[in-house]
PDB file of C-alpha atoms in Angstrom:
ATOM      1  CA  MET A  87    -305.763  82.068  84.934  1.00 81.00           C
ATOM      2  CA  ASN A  88    -304.592  84.168  87.886  1.00 79.00           C
ATOM      3  CA  ASN A  89    -306.221  82.191  90.692  1.00 80.00           C
ATOM      4  CA  ALA A  90    -303.383  80.230  92.273  1.00 85.00           C
ATOM      5  CA  SER A  91    -304.124  76.481  92.364  1.00 87.00           C
ATOM      6  CA  SER A  92    -302.367  73.161  92.582  1.00 88.00           C
ATOM      7  CA  TRP A  93    -301.556  71.379  89.365  1.00 86.00           C
ATOM      8  CA  ASN A  94    -304.535  68.988  89.641  1.00 87.00           C
ATOM      9  CA  GLU A  95    -306.905  71.846  90.432  1.00 89.00           C
ATOM     10  CA  SER A  96    -305.538  73.781  87.467  1.00 87.00           C
ATOM     11  CA  ALA A  97    -306.073  70.812  85.153  1.00 87.00           C
ATOM     12  CA  VAL A  98    -309.701  70.435  86.320  1.00 88.00           C
ATOM     13  CA  ASN A  99    -310.286  74.160  85.868  1.00 89.00           C
ATOM     14  CA  CYS A 100    -308.958  74.050  82.280  1.00 85.00           C
ATOM     15  CA  GLN A 101    -311.191  71.095  81.454  1.00 84.00           C
ATOM     16  CA  ALA A 102    -314.165  73.056  82.797  1.00 86.00           C
ATOM     17  CA  GLN A 103    -313.277  75.810  80.350  1.00 83.00           C
ATOM     18  CA  GLY A 104    -313.306  73.290  77.458  1.00 81.00           C
ATOM     19  CA  GLY A 105    -309.529  72.982  77.186  1.00 84.00           C
ATOM     20  CA  HIS A 106    -306.422  71.610  78.916  1.00 85.00           C
ATOM     21  CA  LEU A 107    -303.199  72.834  80.487  1.00 87.00           C
ATOM     22  CA  ALA A 108    -300.899  74.222  77.809  1.00 86.00           C
ATOM     23  CA  ALA A 109    -298.357  71.936  76.105  1.00 84.00           C
ATOM     24  CA  LEU A 110    -295.128  72.895  74.319  1.00 81.00           C
ATOM     25  CA  ALA A 111    -294.325  71.251  70.998  1.00 77.00           C
ATOM     26  CA  SER A 112    -291.101  73.242  70.519  1.00 78.00           C
ATOM     27  CA  ALA A 113    -289.022  76.015  72.041  1.00 79.00           C
ATOM     28  CA  LEU A 114    -290.520  78.441  69.500  1.00 83.00           C
ATOM     29  CA  GLU A 115    -293.782  78.474  71.452  1.00 83.00           C
ATOM     30  CA  PHE A 116    -292.176  79.277  74.795  1.00 83.00           C
ATOM     31  CA  PRO A 117    -291.824  83.095  74.375  1.00 86.00           C
ATOM     32  CA  PHE A 118    -295.597  83.390  73.881  1.00 87.00           C
ATOM     33  CA  LEU A 119    -296.413  81.341  76.995  1.00 83.00           C
ATOM     34  CA  ASP A 120    -293.737  83.173  78.967  1.00 84.00           C
ATOM     35  CA  GLY A 121    -295.316  86.510  77.958  1.00 84.00           C
ATOM     36  CA  LEU A 122    -298.672  85.340  79.313  1.00 85.00           C
ATOM     37  CA  CYS A 123    -297.129  84.156  82.548  1.00 83.00           C
ATOM     38  CA  THR A 124    -294.973  87.224  83.288  1.00 74.00           C
ATOM     39  CA  SER A 125    -298.086  89.399  83.055  1.00 69.00           C
ATOM     40  CA  ASP A 126    -299.170  87.723  86.299  1.00 63.00           C
ATOM     41  CA  ALA A 127    -297.824  89.150  89.534  1.00 62.00           C
ATOM     42  CA  SER A 128    -296.540  85.779  90.741  1.00 68.00           C
ATOM     43  CA  GLY A 129    -294.505  85.188  87.566  1.00 76.00           C
ATOM     44  CA  SER A 130    -295.052  81.420  87.787  1.00 86.00           C
ATOM     45  CA  CYS A 131    -297.601  79.310  85.905  1.00 89.00           C
ATOM     46  CA  TRP A 132    -298.460  75.652  85.563  1.00 88.00           C
ATOM     47  CA  LEU A 133    -298.101  73.910  82.164  1.00 87.00           C
ATOM     48  CA  GLY A 134    -299.479  70.514  81.170  1.00 84.00           C
ATOM     49  CA  GLY A 135    -296.276  68.481  81.516  1.00 83.00           C
ATOM     50  CA  THR A 136    -296.011  65.806  84.212  1.00 83.00           C
ATOM     51  CA  LEU A 137    -293.384  63.358  85.391  1.00 77.00           C
ATOM     52  CA  ARG A 138    -295.263  60.409  86.840  1.00 69.00           C
ATOM     53  CA  ARG A 139    -294.396  56.868  87.743  1.00 67.00           C
ATOM     54  CA  SER A 140    -295.918  54.115  85.636  1.00 65.00           C
ATOM     55  CA  SER A 141    -298.029  51.724  87.682  1.00 65.00           C
ATOM     56  CA  SER A 142    -296.834  48.772  85.595  1.00 66.00           C
ATOM     57  CA  SER A 143    -293.113  49.485  85.202  1.00 63.00           C
ATOM     58  CA  GLY A 144    -292.469  51.907  88.058  1.00 62.00           C
ATOM     59  CA  ILE A 145    -290.482  54.151  85.677  1.00 68.00           C
ATOM     60  CA  PHE A 146    -290.942  57.943  85.746  1.00 68.00           C
ATOM     61  CA  THR A 147    -291.677  59.318  82.261  1.00 72.00           C
ATOM     62  CA  PRO A 148    -292.559  62.865  81.120  1.00 77.00           C
ATOM     63  CA  ASN A 149    -295.602  63.570  78.934  1.00 77.00           C
ATOM     64  CA  TRP A 150    -298.136  66.246  78.071  1.00 77.00           C
ATOM     65  CA  THR A 151    -301.685  65.741  79.293  1.00 73.00           C
ATOM     66  CA  ASP A 152    -303.322  66.756  76.015  1.00 69.00           C
ATOM     67  CA  CYS A 153    -302.153  63.425  74.448  1.00 63.00           C
ATOM     68  CA  ARG A 154    -301.365  65.132  71.120  1.00 65.00           C
ATOM     69  CA  VAL A 155    -297.992  66.811  71.590  1.00 66.00           C
ATOM     70  CA  LEU A 156    -294.984  64.474  71.854  1.00 69.00           C
ATOM     71  CA  TRP A 157    -292.428  65.183  74.549  1.00 68.00           C
ATOM     72  CA  ASN A 158    -289.342  67.000  73.258  1.00 67.00           C
ATOM     73  CA  ASP A 159    -286.225  66.655  75.425  1.00 66.00           C
ATOM     74  CA  SER A 160    -284.256  69.122  73.309  1.00 67.00           C
ATOM     75  CA  PHE A 161    -285.503  72.271  75.060  1.00 65.00           C
ATOM     76  CA  TYR A 162    -287.004  71.106  78.375  1.00 68.00           C
ATOM     77  CA  PRO A 163    -284.689  70.723  81.382  1.00 67.00           C
ATOM     78  CA  PRO A 164    -283.996  67.166  82.503  1.00 66.00           C
ATOM     79  CA  ALA A 165    -286.238  65.946  85.277  1.00 62.00           C
ATOM     80  CA  PRO A 166    -284.744  65.740  88.775  1.00 63.00           C
ATOM     81  CA  PRO A 167    -283.870  62.210  89.791  1.00 61.00           C
ATOM     82  CA  PRO A 168    -286.727  60.537  91.707  1.00 57.00           C
ATOM     83  CA  PRO A 169    -286.102  59.765  95.388  1.00 54.00           C
ATOM     84  CA  SER A 170    -285.709  56.192  96.487  1.00 52.00           C
ATOM     85  CA  THR A 171    -288.724  54.371  97.860  1.00 49.00           C
ATOM     86  CA  ASN A 172    -287.214  54.329 101.392  1.00 50.00           C
ATOM     87  CA  CYS A 173    -286.684  58.102 101.382  1.00 49.00           C
ATOM     88  CA  SER A 174    -287.242  59.662 104.847  1.00 49.00           C
ATOM     89  CA  ASP A 175    -287.898  63.195 103.522  1.00 48.00           C
ATOM     90  CA  PRO A 176    -291.571  64.263 104.074  1.00 48.00           C
ATOM     91  CA  SER A 177    -291.907  65.151 100.364  1.00 47.00           C
ATOM     92  CA  CYS A 178    -291.000  61.646  99.194  1.00 49.00           C
ATOM     93  CA  PRO A 179    -294.429  60.000  99.559  1.00 47.00           C
ATOM     94  CA  ASP A 180    -295.995  62.972  97.783  1.00 49.00           C
ATOM     95  CA  PHE A 181    -293.560  62.704  94.896  1.00 51.00           C
ATOM     96  CA  LEU A 182    -293.919  58.944  94.557  1.00 49.00           C
ATOM     97  CA  GLU A 183    -297.674  59.395  94.268  1.00 57.00           C
ATOM     98  CA  ASN A 184    -297.949  62.613  92.228  1.00 62.00           C
ATOM     99  CA  GLY A 185    -294.534  63.040  90.557  1.00 71.00           C
ATOM    100  CA  TRP A 186    -293.315  66.410  89.283  1.00 80.00           C
ATOM    101  CA  CYS A 187    -295.250  68.964  87.241  1.00 86.00           C
ATOM    102  CA  SER A 188    -294.000  71.512  84.700  1.00 85.00           C
ATOM    103  CA  LEU A 189    -293.797  75.233  85.502  1.00 84.00           C
ATOM    104  CA  VAL A 190    -292.844  78.515  83.914  1.00 86.00           C
ATOM    105  CA  VAL A 191    -290.923  80.480  86.565  1.00 84.00           C
ATOM    106  CA  ASN A 192    -289.183  83.788  85.847  1.00 81.00           C
ATOM    107  CA  SER A 193    -288.905  83.040  82.110  1.00 80.00           C
ATOM    108  CA  SER A 194    -287.541  79.531  82.708  1.00 82.00           C
ATOM    109  CA  LEU A 195    -288.940  76.029  82.340  1.00 83.00           C
ATOM    110  CA  VAL A 196    -288.655  74.042  85.582  1.00 84.00           C
ATOM    111  CA  TRP A 197    -290.115  71.077  87.418  1.00 82.00           C
ATOM    112  CA  GLY A 198    -292.052  71.670  90.640  1.00 82.00           C
ATOM    113  CA  SER A 199    -294.019  69.834  93.274  1.00 82.00           C
ATOM    114  CA  CYS A 200    -297.537  69.335  91.942  1.00 84.00           C
ATOM    115  CA  ASP A 201    -299.200  70.386  95.236  1.00 84.00           C
ATOM    116  CA  THR A 202    -297.770  73.920  95.291  1.00 86.00           C
ATOM    117  CA  LYS A 203    -300.084  76.676  94.086  1.00 88.00           C
ATOM    118  CA  HIS A 204    -299.461  78.807  91.022  1.00 87.00           C
ATOM    119  CA  SER A 205    -301.344  80.516  88.245  1.00 88.00           C
ATOM    120  CA  PHE A 206    -301.849  78.352  85.166  1.00 89.00           C
ATOM    121  CA  ILE A 207    -302.173  78.614  81.382  1.00 89.00           C
ATOM    122  CA  CYS A 208    -304.992  76.846  79.533  1.00 87.00           C
ATOM    123  CA  THR A 209    -305.211  75.958  75.873  1.00 87.00           C
ATOM    124  CA  LEU A 210    -308.839  76.200  74.754  1.00 82.00           C
ATOM    125  CA  GLY A 211    -310.143  74.064  71.926  1.00 67.00           C
ATOM    126  CA  PRO A 212    -312.996  71.840  70.777  1.00 55.00           C
ATOM    127  CA  ASP A 213    -311.737  68.927  72.817  1.00 51.00           C
ATOM    128  CA  GLY A 214    -309.894  69.124  76.098  1.00 44.00           C
ATOM    129  CA  SER A 215    -309.647  65.450  77.019  1.00 46.00           C
ATOM    130  CA  CYS A 216    -307.153  63.685  74.788  1.00 47.00           C
ATOM    131  CA  GLY A 217    -309.376  64.047  71.698  1.00 45.00           C
ATOM    132  CA  GLY A 218    -306.270  64.350  69.600  1.00 45.00           C
ATOM    133  CA  ARG A 219    -305.849  60.603  69.512  1.00 48.00           C
ATOM    134  CA  SER A 220    -309.005  60.088  67.448  1.00 48.00           C
ATOM    135  CA  ALA A 221    -308.197  63.140  65.313  1.00 51.00           C
ATOM    136  CA  ASN A 222    -304.685  61.838  64.608  1.00 58.00           C
ATOM    137  CA  LYS A 223    -306.052  58.390  63.875  1.00 65.00           C
ATOM    138  CA  ALA A 224    -308.612  59.790  61.436  1.00 70.00           C
ATOM    139  CA  TYR A 225    -305.892  61.869  59.778  1.00 73.00           C
ATOM    140  CA  ILE A 226    -303.624  58.835  59.400  1.00 83.00           C
ATOM    141  CA  ILE A 227    -306.479  56.757  57.955  1.00 86.00           C
ATOM    142  CA  THR A 228    -307.405  59.519  55.497  1.00 86.00           C
ATOM    143  CA  LEU A 229    -303.776  59.972  54.476  1.00 87.00           C
ATOM    144  CA  SER A 230    -303.364  56.212  53.971  1.00 89.00           C
ATOM    145  CA  VAL A 231    -306.506  55.963  51.819  1.00 91.00           C
ATOM    146  CA  VAL A 232    -305.543  58.959  49.662  1.00 91.00           C
ATOM    147  CA  SER A 233    -301.979  57.650  49.245  1.00 92.00           C
ATOM    148  CA  SER A 234    -303.287  54.212  48.265  1.00 92.00           C
ATOM    149  CA  VAL A 235    -305.625  55.713  45.674  1.00 92.00           C
ATOM    150  CA  ILE A 236    -302.832  57.842  44.187  1.00 94.00           C
ATOM    151  CA  LEU A 237    -300.427  54.882  44.120  1.00 93.00           C
ATOM    152  CA  SER A 238    -303.011  52.563  42.549  1.00 93.00           C
ATOM    153  CA  THR A 239    -303.948  55.162  39.919  1.00 94.00           C
ATOM    154  CA  THR A 240    -300.292  55.817  39.052  1.00 94.00           C
ATOM    155  CA  LEU A 241    -299.572  52.089  38.813  1.00 93.00           C
ATOM    156  CA  GLY A 242    -302.647  51.520  36.636  1.00 93.00           C
ATOM    157  CA  VAL A 243    -301.756  54.361  34.256  1.00 94.00           C
ATOM    158  CA  THR A 244    -298.165  53.102  34.011  1.00 94.00           C
ATOM    159  CA  ILE A 245    -299.293  49.553  33.173  1.00 94.00           C
ATOM    160  CA  TRP A 246    -301.757  50.896  30.593  1.00 93.00           C
ATOM    161  CA  LEU A 247    -299.063  53.031  28.926  1.00 93.00           C
ATOM    162  CA  LEU A 248    -296.645  50.099  28.747  1.00 93.00           C
ATOM    163  CA  ALA A 249    -299.337  47.858  27.250  1.00 92.00           C
ATOM    164  CA  TYR A 250    -300.333  50.576  24.768  1.00 92.00           C
ATOM    165  CA  ARG A 251    -296.746  51.114  23.624  1.00 91.00           C
ATOM    166  CA  ARG A 252    -296.204  47.370  23.204  1.00 91.00           C
ATOM    167  CA  THR A 253    -299.424  47.029  21.167  1.00 90.00           C
ATOM    168  CA  LYS A 254    -298.450  50.016  19.035  1.00 88.00           C
ATOM    169  CA  ARG A 255    -295.023  48.509  18.312  1.00 87.00           C
ATOM    170  CA  ARG A 256    -296.573  45.159  17.334  1.00 87.00           C
ATOM    171  CA  ARG A 257    -299.027  46.853  14.963  1.00 85.00           C
ATOM    172  CA  ARG A 258    -296.236  48.873  13.382  1.00 81.00           C
ATOM    173  CA  ARG A 259    -294.075  45.777  12.982  1.00 80.00           C
ATOM    174  CA  ARG A 260    -296.923  43.864  11.319  1.00 79.00           C
ATOM    175  CA  ARG A 261    -297.671  46.850   9.051  1.00 72.00           C
ATOM    176  CA  ASP A 262    -294.021  47.133   8.010  1.00 67.00           C
ATOM    177  CA  GLN A 263    -293.819  43.418   7.321  1.00 68.00           C
ATOM    178  CA  SER A 264    -296.973  43.517   5.160  1.00 63.00           C
ATOM    179  CA  THR A 265    -295.675  46.583   3.319  1.00 54.00           C
ATOM    180  CA  LEU A 266    -292.360  44.874   2.625  1.00 55.00           C
ATOM    181  CA  ALA A 267    -294.077  41.677   1.502  1.00 57.00           C
ATOM    182  CA  ALA A 268    -296.422  43.600  -0.802  1.00 50.00           C
ATOM    183  CA  SER A 269    -293.628  45.717  -2.278  1.00 47.00           C
ATOM    184  CA  ALA A 270    -291.577  42.612  -3.036  1.00 49.00           C
ATOM    185  CA  ALA A 271    -294.224  41.561  -5.576  1.00 45.00           C
ATOM    186  CA  ILE A 272    -294.074  44.930  -7.405  1.00 44.00           C
ATOM    187  CA  ALA A 273    -291.990  45.123 -10.556  1.00 46.00           C
ATOM    188  CA  PRO A 274    -288.690  46.907  -9.836  1.00 53.00           C
ATOM    189  CA  ALA A 275    -288.856  50.637 -10.654  1.00 71.00           C
ATOM    190  CA  TRP A 276    -285.321  50.814 -12.048  1.00 83.00           C
ATOM    191  CA  ARG A 277    -283.514  50.313 -15.314  1.00 88.00           C
ATOM    192  CA  VAL A 278    -280.073  49.616 -16.762  1.00 92.00           C
ATOM    193  CA  TYR A 279    -278.351  52.752 -18.029  1.00 93.00           C
ATOM    194  CA  THR A 280    -275.484  53.128 -20.477  1.00 93.00           C
ATOM    195  CA  PHE A 281    -272.226  54.743 -19.441  1.00 93.00           C
ATOM    196  CA  SER A 282    -272.832  57.664 -21.840  1.00 94.00           C
ATOM    197  CA  GLU A 283    -276.105  58.368 -19.994  1.00 94.00           C
ATOM    198  CA  LEU A 284    -274.197  58.516 -16.719  1.00 94.00           C
ATOM    199  CA  VAL A 285    -271.791  61.009 -18.287  1.00 94.00           C
ATOM    200  CA  ASN A 286    -274.753  63.192 -19.252  1.00 94.00           C
ATOM    201  CA  PHE A 287    -276.339  62.888 -15.768  1.00 92.00           C
ATOM    202  CA  THR A 288    -273.164  64.059 -14.017  1.00 94.00           C
ATOM    203  CA  ASP A 289    -271.923  66.635 -16.587  1.00 94.00           C
ATOM    204  CA  GLY A 290    -269.027  64.380 -17.477  1.00 93.00           C
ATOM    205  CA  PHE A 291    -268.390  63.503 -13.813  1.00 92.00           C
ATOM    206  CA  ALA A 292    -267.601  67.160 -13.143  1.00 93.00           C
ATOM    207  CA  PRO A 293    -265.455  67.736 -10.047  1.00 92.00           C
ATOM    208  CA  GLU A 294    -268.038  70.102  -8.550  1.00 92.00           C
ATOM    209  CA  ASN A 295    -270.578  67.259  -8.592  1.00 91.00           C
ATOM    210  CA  LYS A 296    -268.379  64.906  -6.606  1.00 90.00           C
ATOM    211  CA  LEU A 297    -269.812  64.266  -3.165  1.00 83.00           C
ATOM    212  CA  GLY A 298    -267.323  64.650  -0.300  1.00 66.00           C
ATOM    213  CA  GLY A 299    -266.737  62.584   2.815  1.00 52.00           C
ATOM    214  CA  ARG A 300    -267.364  58.868   2.557  1.00 46.00           C
ATOM    215  CA  HIS A 301    -270.593  59.265   0.604  1.00 48.00           C
ATOM    216  CA  GLY A 302    -271.250  55.664  -0.379  1.00 46.00           C
ATOM    217  CA  GLY A 303    -267.557  54.862  -0.740  1.00 43.00           C
ATOM    218  CA  GLY A 304    -267.677  51.854   1.519  1.00 44.00           C
ATOM    219  CA  GLY A 305    -263.961  52.186   2.260  1.00 44.00           C
ATOM    220  CA  ASP A 306    -262.934  51.301  -1.323  1.00 47.00           C
ATOM    221  CA  SER A 307    -260.324  53.723  -2.696  1.00 45.00           C
ATOM    222  CA  ASP A 308    -261.614  53.070  -6.253  1.00 57.00           C
ATOM    223  CA  SER A 309    -265.180  53.976  -5.265  1.00 70.00           C
ATOM    224  CA  PHE A 310    -266.649  57.432  -5.615  1.00 84.00           C
ATOM    225  CA  THR A 311    -270.047  59.106  -5.760  1.00 90.00           C
ATOM    226  CA  TYR A 312    -271.274  61.949  -7.967  1.00 93.00           C
ATOM    227  CA  LYS A 313    -274.430  63.960  -7.922  1.00 93.00           C
ATOM    228  CA  GLY A 314    -276.460  63.848 -11.145  1.00 94.00           C
ATOM    229  CA  VAL A 315    -279.823  64.808 -12.615  1.00 94.00           C
ATOM    230  CA  LEU A 316    -282.012  62.442 -14.637  1.00 92.00           C
ATOM    231  CA  ALA A 317    -283.775  63.521 -17.830  1.00 88.00           C
ATOM    232  CA  ASP A 318    -286.995  64.088 -15.841  1.00 89.00           C
ATOM    233  CA  GLY A 319    -285.164  66.478 -13.470  1.00 91.00           C
ATOM    234  CA  SER A 320    -284.913  64.051 -10.521  1.00 90.00           C
ATOM    235  CA  PRO A 321    -281.645  64.406  -8.536  1.00 94.00           C
ATOM    236  CA  VAL A 322    -279.728  61.170  -8.130  1.00 94.00           C
ATOM    237  CA  ALA A 323    -276.432  59.923  -6.746  1.00 93.00           C
ATOM    238  CA  VAL A 324    -274.205  57.827  -9.046  1.00 94.00           C
ATOM    239  CA  ARG A 325    -271.845  55.557  -7.191  1.00 91.00           C
ATOM    240  CA  LYS A 326    -269.059  53.554  -8.707  1.00 89.00           C
ATOM    241  CA  VAL A 327    -268.454  50.196  -6.997  1.00 83.00           C
ATOM    242  CA  ARG A 328    -265.857  47.540  -7.556  1.00 71.00           C
ATOM    243  CA  ARG A 329    -266.641  44.193  -5.995  1.00 63.00           C
ATOM    244  CA  PRO A 330    -263.813  41.616  -6.034  1.00 58.00           C
ATOM    245  CA  GLY A 331    -266.355  38.770  -5.953  1.00 59.00           C
ATOM    246  CA  LEU A 332    -268.138  39.824  -9.167  1.00 58.00           C
ATOM    247  CA  GLN A 333    -267.105  37.890 -12.329  1.00 67.00           C
ATOM    248  CA  GLY A 334    -268.750  40.212 -14.831  1.00 81.00           C
ATOM    249  CA  GLU A 335    -271.842  41.989 -15.978  1.00 85.00           C
ATOM    250  CA  LYS A 336    -274.096  38.971 -15.432  1.00 86.00           C
ATOM    251  CA  ASP A 337    -273.228  38.635 -11.731  1.00 87.00           C
ATOM    252  CA  PHE A 338    -273.508  42.389 -11.223  1.00 87.00           C
ATOM    253  CA  LEU A 339    -276.975  42.627 -12.780  1.00 88.00           C
ATOM    254  CA  ALA A 340    -278.173  39.591 -10.805  1.00 88.00           C
ATOM    255  CA  GLU A 341    -277.163  41.304  -7.580  1.00 88.00           C
ATOM    256  CA  MET A 342    -278.781  44.583  -8.678  1.00 88.00           C
ATOM    257  CA  ARG A 343    -282.091  42.781  -9.350  1.00 88.00           C
ATOM    258  CA  LYS A 344    -282.120  41.587  -5.742  1.00 88.00           C
ATOM    259  CA  ILE A 345    -281.302  45.032  -4.379  1.00 85.00           C
ATOM    260  CA  GLY A 346    -283.792  46.741  -6.697  1.00 84.00           C
ATOM    261  CA  ARG A 347    -286.710  44.751  -5.299  1.00 83.00           C
ATOM    262  CA  LEU A 348    -286.157  45.982  -1.765  1.00 82.00           C
ATOM    263  CA  ARG A 349    -288.571  48.665  -0.598  1.00 79.00           C
ATOM    264  CA  HIS A 350    -288.488  50.219   2.868  1.00 79.00           C
ATOM    265  CA  GLU A 351    -288.851  53.719   4.260  1.00 79.00           C
ATOM    266  CA  ASN A 352    -285.350  53.494   5.744  1.00 76.00           C
ATOM    267  CA  LEU A 353    -283.660  52.162   2.602  1.00 79.00           C
ATOM    268  CA  VAL A 354    -282.421  54.485  -0.149  1.00 84.00           C
ATOM    269  CA  ALA A 355    -284.409  53.700  -3.305  1.00 86.00           C
ATOM    270  CA  MET A 356    -282.398  52.325  -6.207  1.00 90.00           C
ATOM    271  CA  LYS A 357    -283.095  54.034  -9.558  1.00 91.00           C
ATOM    272  CA  GLY A 358    -280.883  51.936 -11.827  1.00 92.00           C
ATOM    273  CA  CYS A 359    -277.416  50.607 -12.590  1.00 92.00           C
ATOM    274  CA  CYS A 360    -274.738  50.437 -15.237  1.00 93.00           C
ATOM    275  CA  PHE A 361    -271.860  48.069 -16.032  1.00 90.00           C
ATOM    276  CA  ASP A 362    -268.948  49.345 -18.109  1.00 89.00           C
ATOM    277  CA  ARG A 363    -265.421  47.997 -18.471  1.00 84.00           C
ATOM    278  CA  ASN A 364    -265.632  45.757 -15.401  1.00 83.00           C
ATOM    279  CA  ASP A 365    -266.870  48.686 -13.306  1.00 87.00           C
ATOM    280  CA  GLY A 366    -270.297  48.729 -11.730  1.00 90.00           C
ATOM    281  CA  TYR A 367    -272.350  51.876 -11.132  1.00 92.00           C
ATOM    282  CA  ILE A 368    -275.449  52.194  -8.963  1.00 93.00           C
ATOM    283  CA  ILE A 369    -277.899  55.066  -9.438  1.00 93.00           C
ATOM    284  CA  TYR A 370    -280.033  55.770  -6.373  1.00 88.00           C
ATOM    285  CA  GLU A 371    -282.119  58.621  -5.022  1.00 90.00           C
ATOM    286  CA  PHE A 372    -280.144  61.631  -3.883  1.00 91.00           C
ATOM    287  CA  ILE A 373    -280.216  62.320  -0.115  1.00 86.00           C
ATOM    288  CA  PRO A 374    -279.384  66.032   0.297  1.00 85.00           C
ATOM    289  CA  ASN A 375    -278.391  65.780   3.951  1.00 81.00           C
ATOM    290  CA  GLY A 376    -275.567  63.347   3.282  1.00 77.00           C
ATOM    291  CA  THR A 377    -274.858  59.995   4.843  1.00 78.00           C
ATOM    292  CA  LEU A 378    -274.979  58.820   8.430  1.00 83.00           C
ATOM    293  CA  ASP A 379    -271.211  58.416   8.268  1.00 83.00           C
ATOM    294  CA  ASP A 380    -270.921  62.140   7.504  1.00 81.00           C
ATOM    295  CA  TRP A 381    -273.069  63.110  10.491  1.00 84.00           C
ATOM    296  CA  ILE A 382    -271.147  60.932  12.916  1.00 86.00           C
ATOM    297  CA  HIS A 383    -267.537  61.196  11.695  1.00 87.00           C
ATOM    298  CA  HIS A 384    -267.478  64.149   9.253  1.00 83.00           C
ATOM    299  CA  LEU A 385    -269.928  66.649  10.728  1.00 83.00           C
ATOM    300  CA  PRO A 386    -270.814  69.429   8.257  1.00 74.00           C
ATOM    301  CA  SER A 387    -269.643  72.912   9.188  1.00 81.00           C
ATOM    302  CA  GLY A 388    -272.041  74.656  11.555  1.00 84.00           C
ATOM    303  CA  ALA A 389    -274.149  71.536  12.115  1.00 84.00           C
ATOM    304  CA  ARG A 390    -275.051  70.284  15.594  1.00 88.00           C
ATOM    305  CA  PRO A 391    -273.984  66.735  16.514  1.00 89.00           C
ATOM    306  CA  LEU A 392    -276.716  64.104  16.672  1.00 90.00           C
ATOM    307  CA  ASP A 393    -278.007  63.671  20.229  1.00 92.00           C
ATOM    308  CA  TRP A 394    -278.358  60.200  21.699  1.00 94.00           C
ATOM    309  CA  ASP A 395    -282.129  60.155  21.272  1.00 95.00           C
ATOM    310  CA  ALA A 396    -281.736  60.738  17.526  1.00 92.00           C
ATOM    311  CA  ARG A 397    -278.973  58.110  17.309  1.00 93.00           C
ATOM    312  CA  MET A 398    -281.175  55.534  19.020  1.00 95.00           C
ATOM    313  CA  ARG A 399    -284.034  56.231  16.594  1.00 93.00           C
ATOM    314  CA  ILE A 400    -281.630  55.888  13.655  1.00 90.00           C
ATOM    315  CA  ALA A 401    -280.243  52.621  15.052  1.00 92.00           C
ATOM    316  CA  GLU A 402    -283.759  51.231  15.447  1.00 92.00           C
ATOM    317  CA  GLY A 403    -284.609  52.300  11.896  1.00 88.00           C
ATOM    318  CA  ILE A 404    -281.497  50.597  10.505  1.00 87.00           C
ATOM    319  CA  ALA A 405    -282.246  47.407  12.398  1.00 90.00           C
ATOM    320  CA  ASP A 406    -285.845  47.509  11.162  1.00 87.00           C
ATOM    321  CA  SER A 407    -284.773  47.938   7.515  1.00 82.00           C
ATOM    322  CA  LEU A 408    -282.164  45.165   7.796  1.00 84.00           C
ATOM    323  CA  ALA A 409    -284.785  42.821   9.256  1.00 86.00           C
TER     324      ALA A 409
END
């Protein structure tokens, strides 16, 4: 607005236009306002910043009259110190009453006496009288409500998932227990073999049928495991065991009867046993991928190590089968 006016007159004029004197939120906006102002012959324009004394505290504080933009000291020059109340200069009473007002002068931001006359820059909008307070308040309320809904929904879904997983685990545990209890009453699906049958299964314990690593050895140097094939074509593993605590065939078969009754998805199924010359042999289903010991300590060539997620699942399965 090119008609030179005092700061108060400029503010009234902007309000009449449905706006307010321009405010600066950051230094990035200054080049635009400066371009508007330098197009005027005077080269000086009022902005909406004031430095007025508080009636309650008597302290001079800067602010923008639109009530929405916060004052930013990082780019605006510091305000001149206010004169003392007993100042004899003729401008003192005027300053104590009106304070300083913000100006753009020759591409600079300065403070000036509010009664001097300059052009001014208005910001036009739907509300020119501190309407931003209600808008900001409504925005904060809306943001709070939306955040609360999102938080409550997330919390509810999390609680539901935890409850669902716990229920699922309980059902699985009960199912496994019933399966184990039911399988315990089933007649053992195994038999006692003769040593000559074991020789036939393993092709005379041929060296090429010997399983490497610690396949079922249990750390006993006299223990070994061979791959074999039953008469019906089923692959099996034949393991020789020597238990110092066993007194003979009777004790060995008694222990095998206990083991043979166990049924669980994580336990290798026992197919039969044999006792010959104080040596015990266990025939169980053949697991082509080897033992857990192989995969942890004797990794097959070209195989990838077990990740921790797989190891945790295996550990849980072992604990479940032991229970």
